[in-house]
């Protein structure tokens, strides 16, 4: 799953207005941001097998530290506590970040083949396999994304052009990447996938940048 995760990140601005969109992106995509580094380090691994699902050709052989339920609970607790300490935030903000980190696992279980681990060392794997359907995947991902984008737009107001145009460019860019991922040709190599995954850190930076140019709207 790609933009469905960002949908949840965007939507969370409504319940945690003090938290920057960049931090919300970091939390909802924490698993996928950690993953390429672990692959490059040789700790986790995947292969490209075109046709393995209708949507993605990636065969996730081993990724218990970035994508198991237990690991994401631990990462979520750590991220929440670090954020609370560094940003002197409320417990509510820390809890939202924790929930977003764990939400990645739940949403990935919906789309992945049964390859999502519960904990490092356990052999059982979960996955409902929505990736076997291109229209089904696009419908669920874009639904989550549009709900999230609308919630973010309604919870914040642009202070200037970076806040308005910058946000719309970000929203458009994510949609294009999603369509390219789902409808485009399979990636050329493991290394190409890994480095384009590293580029997702730029989306965290983009989220911080845009969010700094928008103000939360006080809810009635
Ligand atoms: Zn993932």
mmCIF file of C-alpha atoms and ligand atoms in Angstrom:
data_model
loop_
_atom_site.group_PDB
_atom_site.id
_atom_site.type_symbol
_atom_site.label_atom_id
_atom_site.label_comp_id
_atom_site.label_asym_id
_atom_site.label_seq_id
_atom_site.Cartn_x
_atom_site.Cartn_y
_atom_site.Cartn_z
ATOM 1 C CA UNK A 1 0.000 0.000 0.000
ATOM 2 C CA UNK A 2 1.213 3.485 -0.771
ATOM 3 C CA UNK A 3 -1.105 6.505 -0.692
ATOM 4 C CA UNK A 4 -3.581 4.782 1.633
ATOM 5 C CA UNK A 5 -0.929 5.191 4.349
ATOM 6 C CA UNK A 6 -0.556 8.886 3.494
ATOM 7 C CA UNK A 7 -4.339 9.181 3.690
ATOM 8 C CA UNK A 8 -4.234 8.123 7.326
ATOM 9 C CA UNK A 9 -1.339 10.501 7.989
ATOM 10 C CA UNK A 10 -3.249 13.424 6.444
ATOM 11 C CA UNK A 11 -6.448 12.556 8.319
ATOM 12 C CA UNK A 12 -4.609 12.467 11.660
ATOM 13 C CA UNK A 13 -4.062 16.230 11.509
ATOM 14 C CA UNK A 14 -7.683 16.532 12.623
ATOM 15 C CA UNK A 15 -7.058 14.752 15.911
ATOM 16 C CA UNK A 16 -3.494 15.992 16.435
ATOM 17 C CA UNK A 17 -3.421 19.566 15.052
ATOM 18 C CA UNK A 18 -0.141 20.391 16.826
ATOM 19 C CA UNK A 19 1.752 17.648 14.997
ATOM 20 C CA UNK A 20 3.321 18.596 11.659
ATOM 21 C CA UNK A 21 2.247 16.717 8.556
ATOM 22 C CA UNK A 22 5.917 15.742 8.184
ATOM 23 C CA UNK A 23 5.849 13.899 11.514
ATOM 24 C CA UNK A 24 2.514 12.289 10.605
ATOM 25 C CA UNK A 25 4.054 11.074 7.316
ATOM 26 C CA UNK A 26 7.095 9.779 9.185
ATOM 27 C CA UNK A 27 4.827 7.756 11.488
ATOM 28 C CA UNK A 28 2.379 6.331 8.919
ATOM 29 C CA UNK A 29 5.240 5.331 6.605
ATOM 30 C CA UNK A 30 7.775 4.419 9.284
ATOM 31 C CA UNK A 31 7.822 0.763 8.167
ATOM 32 C CA UNK A 32 8.511 1.643 4.533
ATOM 33 C CA UNK A 33 11.086 4.302 5.480
ATOM 34 C CA UNK A 34 13.040 1.878 7.657
ATOM 35 C CA UNK A 35 12.750 -1.011 5.212
ATOM 36 C CA UNK A 36 15.148 0.139 2.411
ATOM 37 C CA UNK A 37 17.909 0.820 4.921
ATOM 38 C CA UNK A 38 17.514 -2.676 6.386
ATOM 39 C CA UNK A 39 17.533 -4.137 2.867
ATOM 40 C CA UNK A 40 20.710 -2.228 1.972
ATOM 41 C CA UNK A 41 22.256 -3.449 5.243
ATOM 42 C CA UNK A 42 21.428 -7.032 4.281
ATOM 43 C CA UNK A 43 19.134 -7.503 7.291
ATOM 44 C CA UNK A 44 15.912 -7.760 5.261
ATOM 45 C CA UNK A 45 15.371 -9.000 1.716
ATOM 46 C CA UNK A 46 12.941 -9.119 -1.203
ATOM 47 C CA UNK A 47 12.927 -10.252 -4.821
ATOM 48 C CA UNK A 48 11.215 -9.009 -7.978
ATOM 49 C CA UNK A 49 8.878 -11.630 -9.434
ATOM 50 C CA UNK A 50 6.589 -10.067 -12.061
ATOM 51 C CA UNK A 51 3.078 -11.491 -11.812
ATOM 52 C CA UNK A 52 3.291 -12.507 -8.149
ATOM 53 C CA UNK A 53 0.347 -10.145 -7.579
ATOM 54 C CA UNK A 54 -1.606 -8.049 -10.090
ATOM 55 C CA UNK A 55 -0.360 -4.831 -8.491
ATOM 56 C CA UNK A 56 3.175 -5.363 -7.213
ATOM 57 C CA UNK A 57 5.910 -7.725 -8.410
ATOM 58 C CA UNK A 58 7.729 -7.521 -5.073
ATOM 59 C CA UNK A 59 8.179 -10.765 -3.166
ATOM 60 C CA UNK A 60 8.796 -9.765 0.454
ATOM 61 C CA UNK A 61 10.877 -12.688 1.643
ATOM 62 C CA UNK A 62 12.110 -11.400 4.964
ATOM 63 C CA UNK A 63 11.195 -8.134 6.704
ATOM 64 C CA UNK A 64 10.401 -8.857 10.361
ATOM 65 C CA UNK A 65 12.096 -5.728 11.777
ATOM 66 C CA UNK A 66 10.332 -3.214 9.537
ATOM 67 C CA UNK A 67 7.017 -4.981 8.927
ATOM 68 C CA UNK A 68 6.029 -7.318 11.773
ATOM 69 C CA UNK A 69 3.236 -6.304 14.136
ATOM 70 C CA UNK A 70 5.450 -6.607 17.208
ATOM 71 C CA UNK A 71 8.296 -4.603 15.673
ATOM 72 C CA UNK A 72 5.914 -1.816 14.634
ATOM 73 C CA UNK A 73 4.389 -1.689 18.128
ATOM 74 C CA UNK A 74 7.908 -1.245 19.528
ATOM 75 C CA UNK A 75 8.866 1.348 16.883
ATOM 76 C CA UNK A 76 5.572 3.157 17.533
ATOM 77 C CA UNK A 77 6.209 3.351 21.274
ATOM 78 C CA UNK A 78 9.755 4.613 20.670
ATOM 79 C CA UNK A 79 8.673 7.210 18.104
ATOM 80 C CA UNK A 80 5.818 8.416 20.343
ATOM 81 C CA UNK A 81 8.087 8.745 23.379
ATOM 82 C CA UNK A 82 10.908 10.443 21.464
ATOM 83 C CA UNK A 83 8.444 12.871 19.876
ATOM 84 C CA UNK A 84 6.856 13.657 23.238
ATOM 85 C CA UNK A 85 10.277 14.343 24.759
ATOM 86 C CA UNK A 86 11.757 16.350 21.882
ATOM 87 C CA UNK A 87 8.623 18.324 20.917
ATOM 88 C CA UNK A 88 7.327 18.498 24.526
ATOM 89 C CA UNK A 89 4.035 17.345 23.068
ATOM 90 C CA UNK A 90 0.876 16.058 24.685
ATOM 91 C CA UNK A 91 0.320 12.347 25.298
ATOM 92 C CA UNK A 92 -2.441 12.609 22.728
ATOM 93 C CA UNK A 93 0.048 13.618 20.024
ATOM 94 C CA UNK A 94 2.417 10.798 21.040
ATOM 95 C CA UNK A 95 -0.453 8.319 20.977
ATOM 96 C CA UNK A 96 -1.525 9.404 17.489
ATOM 97 C CA UNK A 97 2.038 8.847 16.208
ATOM 98 C CA UNK A 98 2.135 5.411 17.860
ATOM 99 C CA UNK A 99 -1.209 4.463 16.299
ATOM 100 C CA UNK A 100 -0.051 5.633 12.865
ATOM 101 C CA UNK A 101 3.094 3.482 13.019
ATOM 102 C CA UNK A 102 0.996 0.414 13.897
ATOM 103 C CA UNK A 103 -1.693 1.321 11.317
ATOM 104 C CA UNK A 104 0.888 0.627 8.618
ATOM 105 C CA UNK A 105 0.782 -3.061 9.529
ATOM 106 C CA UNK A 106 -3.010 -3.201 9.519
ATOM 107 C CA UNK A 107 -3.317 -1.532 6.097
ATOM 108 C CA UNK A 108 -0.502 -3.631 4.642
ATOM 109 C CA UNK A 109 -2.237 -6.824 5.790
ATOM 110 C CA UNK A 110 -5.239 -5.801 3.669
ATOM 111 C CA UNK A 111 -3.240 -5.547 0.432
ATOM 112 C CA UNK A 112 -0.277 -7.914 0.848
ATOM 113 C CA UNK A 113 -0.184 -11.613 0.053
ATOM 114 C CA UNK A 114 0.079 -13.649 3.274
ATOM 115 C CA UNK A 115 3.614 -12.372 3.893
ATOM 116 C CA UNK A 116 3.118 -9.975 6.822
ATOM 117 C CA UNK A 117 4.900 -11.308 9.934
ATOM 118 C CA UNK A 118 3.506 -11.073 13.467
ATOM 119 C CA UNK A 119 6.883 -10.946 15.189
ATOM 120 C CA UNK A 120 10.537 -11.625 14.366
ATOM 121 C CA UNK A 121 11.141 -15.360 14.644
ATOM 122 C CA UNK A 122 7.513 -16.384 14.142
ATOM 123 C CA UNK A 123 6.742 -18.165 10.891
ATOM 124 C CA UNK A 124 3.025 -17.307 10.628
ATOM 125 C CA UNK A 125 2.215 -14.668 8.002
ATOM 126 C CA UNK A 126 -0.945 -12.687 7.303
ATOM 127 C CA UNK A 127 -2.297 -10.990 4.206
ATOM 128 C CA UNK A 128 -5.711 -10.594 2.606
ATOM 129 C CA UNK A 129 -4.283 -10.149 -0.893
ATOM 130 C CA UNK A 130 -6.144 -7.105 -2.212
ATOM 131 C CA UNK A 131 -3.103 -6.660 -4.482
ATOM 132 C CA UNK A 132 -4.585 -9.431 -6.621
ATOM 133 C CA UNK A 133 -7.034 -6.823 -7.890
ATOM 134 C CA UNK A 134 -5.878 -3.608 -9.585
ATOM 135 C CA UNK A 135 -9.301 -1.870 -9.431
ATOM 136 C CA UNK A 136 -9.818 -3.045 -5.828
ATOM 137 C CA UNK A 137 -6.412 -1.719 -4.768
ATOM 138 C CA UNK A 138 -6.910 1.650 -6.488
ATOM 139 C CA UNK A 139 -10.419 2.001 -5.020
ATOM 140 C CA UNK A 140 -9.341 1.347 -1.426
ATOM 141 C CA UNK A 141 -6.130 3.391 -1.634
ATOM 142 C CA UNK A 142 -7.729 6.432 -3.288
ATOM 143 C CA UNK A 143 -10.721 6.298 -0.939
ATOM 144 C CA UNK A 144 -8.438 6.462 2.107
ATOM 145 C CA UNK A 145 -6.347 9.128 0.412
ATOM 146 C CA UNK A 146 -9.235 11.409 -0.561
ATOM 147 C CA UNK A 147 -10.795 11.133 2.918
ATOM 148 C CA UNK A 148 -7.408 12.030 4.439
ATOM 149 C CA UNK A 149 -6.735 14.909 2.049
ATOM 150 C CA UNK A 150 -10.175 16.422 2.671
ATOM 151 C CA UNK A 151 -9.717 16.083 6.442
ATOM 152 C CA UNK A 152 -6.320 17.803 6.264
ATOM 153 C CA UNK A 153 -7.656 20.593 4.025
ATOM 154 C CA UNK A 154 -10.550 21.172 6.436
ATOM 155 C CA UNK A 155 -8.297 21.138 9.521
ATOM 156 C CA UNK A 156 -5.763 23.674 8.246
ATOM 157 C CA UNK A 157 -5.689 26.905 6.285
ATOM 158 C CA UNK A 158 -2.900 28.130 4.000
ATOM 159 C CA UNK A 159 -0.908 31.113 5.247
ATOM 160 C CA UNK A 160 0.716 31.722 1.858
ATOM 161 C CA UNK A 161 1.363 30.160 -1.547
ATOM 162 C CA UNK A 162 3.686 27.473 -0.223
ATOM 163 C CA UNK A 163 0.848 26.425 2.048
ATOM 164 C CA UNK A 164 -1.682 26.256 -0.786
ATOM 165 C CA UNK A 165 0.182 25.472 -4.028
ATOM 166 C CA UNK A 166 2.865 23.452 -2.214
ATOM 167 C CA UNK A 167 0.184 21.279 -0.640
ATOM 168 C CA UNK A 168 -1.696 20.724 -3.900
ATOM 169 C CA UNK A 169 1.589 19.801 -5.642
ATOM 170 C CA UNK A 170 2.282 17.298 -2.861
ATOM 171 C CA UNK A 171 -1.212 15.797 -3.118
ATOM 172 C CA UNK A 172 -0.913 15.570 -6.913
ATOM 173 C CA UNK A 173 2.598 14.123 -6.754
ATOM 174 C CA UNK A 174 1.492 11.340 -4.385
ATOM 175 C CA UNK A 175 -1.391 10.449 -6.739
ATOM 176 C CA UNK A 176 0.959 10.263 -9.728
ATOM 177 C CA UNK A 177 3.418 8.042 -7.845
ATOM 178 C CA UNK A 178 0.547 5.780 -6.817
ATOM 179 C CA UNK A 179 -0.696 5.418 -10.411
ATOM 180 C CA UNK A 180 2.867 4.819 -11.672
ATOM 181 C CA UNK A 181 3.409 2.161 -8.982
ATOM 182 C CA UNK A 182 0.174 0.336 -9.692
ATOM 183 C CA UNK A 183 -0.107 0.704 -13.477
ATOM 184 C CA UNK A 184 3.541 1.123 -14.521
ATOM 185 C CA UNK A 185 6.029 -1.565 -15.587
ATOM 186 C CA UNK A 186 7.837 -3.633 -12.935
ATOM 187 C CA UNK A 187 10.962 -1.966 -11.513
ATOM 188 C CA UNK A 188 14.291 -2.911 -13.142
ATOM 189 C CA UNK A 189 16.114 -4.115 -10.037
ATOM 190 C CA UNK A 190 16.085 -4.611 -6.277
ATOM 191 C CA UNK A 191 18.503 -1.723 -5.946
ATOM 192 C CA UNK A 192 16.240 0.607 -7.962
ATOM 193 C CA UNK A 193 13.299 -0.225 -5.677
ATOM 194 C CA UNK A 194 15.409 0.252 -2.568
ATOM 195 C CA UNK A 195 16.716 3.675 -3.572
ATOM 196 C CA UNK A 196 13.353 4.957 -4.752
ATOM 197 C CA UNK A 197 12.007 3.866 -1.357
ATOM 198 C CA UNK A 198 14.748 5.942 0.304
ATOM 199 C CA UNK A 199 13.469 8.916 -1.702
ATOM 200 C CA UNK A 200 10.264 8.762 0.371
ATOM 201 C CA UNK A 201 12.195 10.671 3.061
ATOM 202 C CA UNK A 202 11.754 13.675 0.760
ATOM 203 C CA UNK A 203 7.987 13.363 1.264
ATOM 204 C CA UNK A 204 8.523 13.689 5.030
ATOM 205 C CA UNK A 205 10.503 16.887 4.376
ATOM 206 C CA UNK A 206 7.811 18.098 1.946
ATOM 207 C CA UNK A 207 5.167 17.457 4.612
ATOM 208 C CA UNK A 208 7.114 19.514 7.178
ATOM 209 C CA UNK A 209 7.644 22.329 4.666
ATOM 210 C CA UNK A 210 4.015 22.620 3.604
ATOM 211 C CA UNK A 211 2.670 22.242 7.133
ATOM 212 C CA UNK A 212 4.834 25.130 8.334
ATOM 213 C CA UNK A 213 2.960 27.331 5.862
ATOM 214 C CA UNK A 214 -0.510 26.327 7.058
ATOM 215 C CA UNK A 215 -2.307 27.049 10.325
ATOM 216 C CA UNK A 216 -4.566 24.602 12.159
ATOM 217 C CA UNK A 217 -8.192 25.694 12.211
ATOM 218 C CA UNK A 218 -9.700 25.735 15.667
ATOM 219 C CA UNK A 219 -12.549 23.235 15.658
ATOM 220 C CA UNK A 220 -15.969 24.302 16.766
HETATM 221 ZN ZN1 LIG B 1 4.746 -1.314 4.003
#
